[in-house]
mmCIF file of C-alpha atoms and ligand atoms in Angstrom:
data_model
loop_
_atom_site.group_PDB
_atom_site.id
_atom_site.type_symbol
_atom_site.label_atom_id
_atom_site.label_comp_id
_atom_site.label_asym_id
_atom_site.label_seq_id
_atom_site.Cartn_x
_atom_site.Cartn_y
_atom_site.Cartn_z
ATOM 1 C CA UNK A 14 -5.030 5.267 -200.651
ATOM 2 C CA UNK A 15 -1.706 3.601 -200.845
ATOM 3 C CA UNK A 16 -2.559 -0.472 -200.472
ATOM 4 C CA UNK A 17 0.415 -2.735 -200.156
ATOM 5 C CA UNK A 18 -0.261 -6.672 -201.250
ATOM 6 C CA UNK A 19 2.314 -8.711 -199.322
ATOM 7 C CA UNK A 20 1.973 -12.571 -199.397
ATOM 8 C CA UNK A 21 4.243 -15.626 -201.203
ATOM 9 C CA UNK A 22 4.472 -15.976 -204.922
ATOM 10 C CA UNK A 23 1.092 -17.907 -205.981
ATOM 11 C CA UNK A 24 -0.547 -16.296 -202.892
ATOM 12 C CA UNK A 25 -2.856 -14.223 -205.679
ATOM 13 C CA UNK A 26 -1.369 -10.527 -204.974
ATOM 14 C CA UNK A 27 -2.001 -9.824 -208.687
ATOM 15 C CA UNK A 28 -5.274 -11.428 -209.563
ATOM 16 C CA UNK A 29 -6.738 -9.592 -206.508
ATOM 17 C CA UNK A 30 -4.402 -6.285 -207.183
ATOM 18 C CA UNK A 31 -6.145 -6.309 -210.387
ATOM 19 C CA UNK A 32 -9.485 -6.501 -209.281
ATOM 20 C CA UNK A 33 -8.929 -3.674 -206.576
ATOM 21 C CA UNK A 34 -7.071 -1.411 -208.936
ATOM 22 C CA UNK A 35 -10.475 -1.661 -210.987
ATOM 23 C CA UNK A 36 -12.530 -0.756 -208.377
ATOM 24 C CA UNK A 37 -10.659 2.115 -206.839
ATOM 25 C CA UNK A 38 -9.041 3.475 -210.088
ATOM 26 C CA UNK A 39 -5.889 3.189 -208.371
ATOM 27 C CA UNK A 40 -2.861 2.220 -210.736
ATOM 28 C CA UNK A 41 -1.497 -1.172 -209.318
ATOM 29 C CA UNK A 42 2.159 -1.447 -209.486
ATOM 30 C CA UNK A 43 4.234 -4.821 -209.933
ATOM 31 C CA UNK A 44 7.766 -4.193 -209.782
ATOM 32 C CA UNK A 45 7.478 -7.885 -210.631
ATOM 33 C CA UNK A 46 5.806 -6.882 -214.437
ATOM 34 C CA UNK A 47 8.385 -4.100 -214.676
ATOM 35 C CA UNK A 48 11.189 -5.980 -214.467
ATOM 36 C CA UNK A 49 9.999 -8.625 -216.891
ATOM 37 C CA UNK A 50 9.088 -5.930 -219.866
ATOM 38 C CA UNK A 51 12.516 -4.709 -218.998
ATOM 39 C CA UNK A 52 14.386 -7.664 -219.460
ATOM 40 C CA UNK A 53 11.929 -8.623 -222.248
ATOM 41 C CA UNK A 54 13.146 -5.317 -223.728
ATOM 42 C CA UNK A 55 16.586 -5.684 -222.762
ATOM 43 C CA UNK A 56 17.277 -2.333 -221.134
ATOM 44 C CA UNK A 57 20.181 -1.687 -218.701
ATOM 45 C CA UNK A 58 17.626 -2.955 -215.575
ATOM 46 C CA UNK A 59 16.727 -5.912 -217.525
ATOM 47 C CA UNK A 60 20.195 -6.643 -217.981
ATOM 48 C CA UNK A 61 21.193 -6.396 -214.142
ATOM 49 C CA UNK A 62 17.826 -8.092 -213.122
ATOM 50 C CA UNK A 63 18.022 -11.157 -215.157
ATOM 51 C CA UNK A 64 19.976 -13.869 -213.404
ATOM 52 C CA UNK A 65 18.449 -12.879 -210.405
ATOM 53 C CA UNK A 66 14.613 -13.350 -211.178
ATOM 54 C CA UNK A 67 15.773 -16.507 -212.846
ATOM 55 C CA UNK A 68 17.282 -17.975 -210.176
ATOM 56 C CA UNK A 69 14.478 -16.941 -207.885
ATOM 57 C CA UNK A 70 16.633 -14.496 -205.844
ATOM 58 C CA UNK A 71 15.514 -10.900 -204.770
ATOM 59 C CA UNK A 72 16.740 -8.112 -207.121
ATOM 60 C CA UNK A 73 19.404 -5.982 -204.976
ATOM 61 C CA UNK A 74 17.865 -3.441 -203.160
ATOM 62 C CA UNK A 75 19.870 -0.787 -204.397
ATOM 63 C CA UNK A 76 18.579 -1.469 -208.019
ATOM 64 C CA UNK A 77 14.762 -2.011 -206.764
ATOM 65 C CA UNK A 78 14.659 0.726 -204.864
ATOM 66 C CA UNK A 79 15.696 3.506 -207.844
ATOM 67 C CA UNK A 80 12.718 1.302 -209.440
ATOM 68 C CA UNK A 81 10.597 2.180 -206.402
ATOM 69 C CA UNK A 82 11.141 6.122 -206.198
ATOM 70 C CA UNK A 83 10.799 6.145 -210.067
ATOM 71 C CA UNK A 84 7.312 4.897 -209.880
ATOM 72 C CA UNK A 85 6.149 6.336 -206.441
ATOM 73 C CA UNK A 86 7.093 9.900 -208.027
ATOM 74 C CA UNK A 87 4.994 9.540 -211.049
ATOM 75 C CA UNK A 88 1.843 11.716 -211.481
ATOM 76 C CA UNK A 89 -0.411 9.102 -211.766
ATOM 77 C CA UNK A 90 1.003 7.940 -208.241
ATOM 78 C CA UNK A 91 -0.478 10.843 -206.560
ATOM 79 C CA UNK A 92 -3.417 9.739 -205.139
ATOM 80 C CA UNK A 93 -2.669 6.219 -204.635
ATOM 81 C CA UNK A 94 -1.017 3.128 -205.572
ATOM 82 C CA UNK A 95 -1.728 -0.227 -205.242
ATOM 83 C CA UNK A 96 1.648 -1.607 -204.647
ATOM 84 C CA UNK A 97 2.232 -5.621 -205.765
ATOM 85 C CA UNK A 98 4.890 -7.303 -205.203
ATOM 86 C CA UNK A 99 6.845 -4.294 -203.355
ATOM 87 C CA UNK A 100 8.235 -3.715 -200.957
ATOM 88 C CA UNK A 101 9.710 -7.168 -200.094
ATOM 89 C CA UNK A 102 12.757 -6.847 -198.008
ATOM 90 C CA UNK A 103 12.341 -4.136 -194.876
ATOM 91 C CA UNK A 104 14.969 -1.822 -196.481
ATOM 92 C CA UNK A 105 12.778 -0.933 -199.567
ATOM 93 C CA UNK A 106 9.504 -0.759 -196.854
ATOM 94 C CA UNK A 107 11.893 2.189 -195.373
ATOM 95 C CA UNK A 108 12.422 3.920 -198.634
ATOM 96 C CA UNK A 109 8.617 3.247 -199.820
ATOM 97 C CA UNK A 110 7.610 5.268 -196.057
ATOM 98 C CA UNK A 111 10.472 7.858 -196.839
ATOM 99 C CA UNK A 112 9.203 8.342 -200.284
ATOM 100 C CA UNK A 113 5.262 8.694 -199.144
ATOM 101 C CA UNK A 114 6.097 10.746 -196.484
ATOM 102 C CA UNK A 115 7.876 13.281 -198.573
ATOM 103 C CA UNK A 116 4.484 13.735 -199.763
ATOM 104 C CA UNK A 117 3.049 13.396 -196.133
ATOM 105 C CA UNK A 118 0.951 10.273 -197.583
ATOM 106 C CA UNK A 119 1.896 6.717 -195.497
ATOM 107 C CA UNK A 120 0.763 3.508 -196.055
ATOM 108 C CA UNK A 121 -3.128 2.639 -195.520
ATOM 109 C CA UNK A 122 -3.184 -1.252 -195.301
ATOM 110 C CA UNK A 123 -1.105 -3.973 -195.670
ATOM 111 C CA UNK A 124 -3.023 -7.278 -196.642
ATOM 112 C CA UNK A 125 -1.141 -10.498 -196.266
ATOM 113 C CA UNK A 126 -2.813 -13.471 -198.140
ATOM 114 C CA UNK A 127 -2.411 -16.698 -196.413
ATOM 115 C CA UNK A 128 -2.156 -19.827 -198.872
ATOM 116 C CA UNK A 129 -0.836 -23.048 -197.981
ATOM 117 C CA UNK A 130 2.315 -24.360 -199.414
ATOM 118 C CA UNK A 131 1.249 -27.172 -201.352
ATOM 119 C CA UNK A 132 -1.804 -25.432 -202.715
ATOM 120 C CA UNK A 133 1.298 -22.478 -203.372
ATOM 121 C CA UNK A 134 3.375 -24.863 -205.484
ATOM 122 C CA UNK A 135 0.298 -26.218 -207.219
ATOM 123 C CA UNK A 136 -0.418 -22.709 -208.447
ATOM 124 C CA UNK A 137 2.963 -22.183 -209.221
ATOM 125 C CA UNK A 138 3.266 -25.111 -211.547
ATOM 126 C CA UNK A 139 0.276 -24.955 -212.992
ATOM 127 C CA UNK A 140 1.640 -21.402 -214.415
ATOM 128 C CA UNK A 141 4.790 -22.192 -215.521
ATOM 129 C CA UNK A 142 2.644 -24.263 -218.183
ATOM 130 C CA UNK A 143 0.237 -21.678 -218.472
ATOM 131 C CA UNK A 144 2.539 -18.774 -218.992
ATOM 132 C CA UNK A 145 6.132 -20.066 -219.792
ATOM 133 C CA UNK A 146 7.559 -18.062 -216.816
ATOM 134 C CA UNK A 147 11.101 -18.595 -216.701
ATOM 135 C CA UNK A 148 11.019 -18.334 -212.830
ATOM 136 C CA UNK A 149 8.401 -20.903 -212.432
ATOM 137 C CA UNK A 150 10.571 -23.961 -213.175
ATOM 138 C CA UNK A 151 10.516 -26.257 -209.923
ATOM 139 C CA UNK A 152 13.810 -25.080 -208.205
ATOM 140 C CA UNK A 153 13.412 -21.950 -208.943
ATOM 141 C CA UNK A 154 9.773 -22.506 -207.154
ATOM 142 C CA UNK A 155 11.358 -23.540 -203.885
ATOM 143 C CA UNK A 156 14.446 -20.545 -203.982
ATOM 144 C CA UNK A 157 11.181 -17.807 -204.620
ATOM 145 C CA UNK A 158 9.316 -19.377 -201.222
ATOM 146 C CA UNK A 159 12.414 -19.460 -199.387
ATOM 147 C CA UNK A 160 13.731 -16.189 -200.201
ATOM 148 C CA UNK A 161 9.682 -14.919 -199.243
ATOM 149 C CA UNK A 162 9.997 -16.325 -196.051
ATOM 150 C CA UNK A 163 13.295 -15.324 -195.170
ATOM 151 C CA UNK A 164 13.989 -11.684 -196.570
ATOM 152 C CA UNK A 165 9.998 -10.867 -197.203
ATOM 153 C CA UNK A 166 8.113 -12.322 -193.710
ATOM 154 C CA UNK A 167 9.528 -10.201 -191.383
ATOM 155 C CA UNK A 168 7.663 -7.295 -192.874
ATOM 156 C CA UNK A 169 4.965 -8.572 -191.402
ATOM 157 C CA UNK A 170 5.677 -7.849 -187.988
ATOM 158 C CA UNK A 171 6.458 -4.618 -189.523
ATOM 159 C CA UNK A 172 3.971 -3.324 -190.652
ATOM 160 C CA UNK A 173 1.516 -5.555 -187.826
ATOM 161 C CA UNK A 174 3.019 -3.016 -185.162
ATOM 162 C CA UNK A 175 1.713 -0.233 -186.709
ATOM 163 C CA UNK A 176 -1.626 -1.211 -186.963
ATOM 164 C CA UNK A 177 -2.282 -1.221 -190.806
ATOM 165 C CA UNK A 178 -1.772 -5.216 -191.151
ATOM 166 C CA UNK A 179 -4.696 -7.827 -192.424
ATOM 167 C CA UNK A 180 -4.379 -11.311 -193.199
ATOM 168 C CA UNK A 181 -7.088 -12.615 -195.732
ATOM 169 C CA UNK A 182 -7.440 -16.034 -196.432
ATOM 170 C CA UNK A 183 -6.023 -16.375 -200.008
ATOM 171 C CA UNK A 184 -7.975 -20.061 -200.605
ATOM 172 C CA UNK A 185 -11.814 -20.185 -201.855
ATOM 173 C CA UNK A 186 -12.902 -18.825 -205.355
ATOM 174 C CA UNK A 187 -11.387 -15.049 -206.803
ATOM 175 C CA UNK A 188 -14.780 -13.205 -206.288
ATOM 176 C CA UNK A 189 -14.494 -14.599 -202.417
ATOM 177 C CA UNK A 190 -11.374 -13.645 -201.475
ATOM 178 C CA UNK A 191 -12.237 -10.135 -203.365
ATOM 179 C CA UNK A 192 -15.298 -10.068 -200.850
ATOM 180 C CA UNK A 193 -12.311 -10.010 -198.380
ATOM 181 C CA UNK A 194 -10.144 -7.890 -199.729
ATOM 182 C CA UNK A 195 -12.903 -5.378 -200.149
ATOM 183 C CA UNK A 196 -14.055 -5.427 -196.946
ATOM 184 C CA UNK A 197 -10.356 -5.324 -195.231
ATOM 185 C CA UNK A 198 -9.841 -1.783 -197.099
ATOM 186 C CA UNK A 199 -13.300 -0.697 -196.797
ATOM 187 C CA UNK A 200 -14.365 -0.357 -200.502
HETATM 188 P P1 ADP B 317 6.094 -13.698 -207.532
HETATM 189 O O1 ADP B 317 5.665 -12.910 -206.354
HETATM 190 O O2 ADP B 317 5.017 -14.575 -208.071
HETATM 191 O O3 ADP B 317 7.398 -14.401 -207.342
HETATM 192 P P2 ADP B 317 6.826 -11.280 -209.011
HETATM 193 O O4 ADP B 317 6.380 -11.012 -210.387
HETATM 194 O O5 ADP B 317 6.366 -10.355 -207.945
HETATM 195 O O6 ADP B 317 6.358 -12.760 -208.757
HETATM 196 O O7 ADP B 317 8.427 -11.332 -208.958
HETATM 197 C C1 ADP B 317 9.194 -12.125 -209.826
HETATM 198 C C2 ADP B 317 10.698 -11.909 -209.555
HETATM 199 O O8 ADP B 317 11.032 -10.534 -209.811
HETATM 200 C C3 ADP B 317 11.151 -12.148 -208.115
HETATM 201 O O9 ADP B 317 11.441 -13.505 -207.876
HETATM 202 C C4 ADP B 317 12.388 -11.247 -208.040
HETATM 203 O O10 ADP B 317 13.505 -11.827 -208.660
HETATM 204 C C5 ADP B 317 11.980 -10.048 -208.861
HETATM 205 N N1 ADP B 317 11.347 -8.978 -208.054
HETATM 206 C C6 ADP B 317 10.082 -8.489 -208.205
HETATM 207 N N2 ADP B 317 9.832 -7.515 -207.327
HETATM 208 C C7 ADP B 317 10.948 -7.376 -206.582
HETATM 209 C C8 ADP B 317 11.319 -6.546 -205.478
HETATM 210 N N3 ADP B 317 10.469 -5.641 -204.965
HETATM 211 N N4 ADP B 317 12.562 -6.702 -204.960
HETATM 212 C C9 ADP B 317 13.425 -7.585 -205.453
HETATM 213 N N5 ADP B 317 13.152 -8.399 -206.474
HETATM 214 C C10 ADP B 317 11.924 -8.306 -207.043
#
């Protein structure tokens, strides 16, 4: 089953990527915790991807999407993936549906998690201290929602016209948006 979260940063695509990934025993994917370890580790991605996570701006495509096929062509992709924080601009949703259908797999559901902004930037903020993300820092913040709703929104209407789209309500406690989540994807 190939699951895609899609929703703003602080919407909860991890925390609840996490908890499906451990009931399916799907591997969940963040090309989001990739490209930290990688800049962490300072490896030619890390290098390109830097400035732009810091800023809050979108990796280039053409970078992301080499990311993309890398991990969709692993073994452990085979059965499954539950994809976080990818794809988020419509050209990588066209290589992610190229690459799957090379293996005649396609997407199963999309889930959408709809948070308020305020309650979006509380989360946010309340992680920067938490974590020490570099990316959490207030402007930053408002770049990362922008950018969503600009380059990552339109996907979707995307992915609504083909029929694999559910919004959950991303506000309430983590075991009752699971309920949700569970239920939307039929585990
Ligand atoms: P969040 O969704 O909370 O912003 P992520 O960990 O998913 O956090 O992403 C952090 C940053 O990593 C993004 O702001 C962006 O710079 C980069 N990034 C992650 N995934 C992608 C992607 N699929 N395409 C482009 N950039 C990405």
């Amino acid at each position: 089953m190939y699951i895609i979260l899609l929703g703003p940063p602080g919407s909860g695509k991890g925390t609840q990527g996490a908890i499906v990934a451990a009931r399916t025993g799907l591997p969940r994917i963040s090309t989001g915790d990739l490209l930290r370890a990688a800049v962490r580790d300072e490896t030619p991605l890390g290098r390109q991807a830097k400035h732009f996570m810091e800023q809050g701006l979108l990796v280039p495509d053409e970078i992301i999407i080499g990311l993309i096929q890398e991990v969709l062509n692993t073994p452990d992709a085979a059965n499954g993936v539950i994809m976080d924080g990818f794809p988020r601009t419509v050209a990588q949703a066209e290589a992610v549906d190229r690459l799957l259908a090379e293996r005649n797999a396609a997407i199963d559901h999309v889930l959408t998690f709809e948070v308020p902004k305020e309650e979006l930037v509380r989360r946010l903020l309340g992680r920067a201290s938490d974590e020490r993300r570099s990316d959490d820092a207030p402007e930053a913040i408002e770049r990362r929602l922008e950018v969503y709703r600009n380059e990552t929104e339109p996907l979707i209407a995307f992915y609504r016209d083909r029929g694999v789209l559910t919004a959950i309500q991303g506000t309430g406690s983590i075991d009752t948006i699971a309920m949700r989540v569970e239920e939307a994807v039929g585990i």
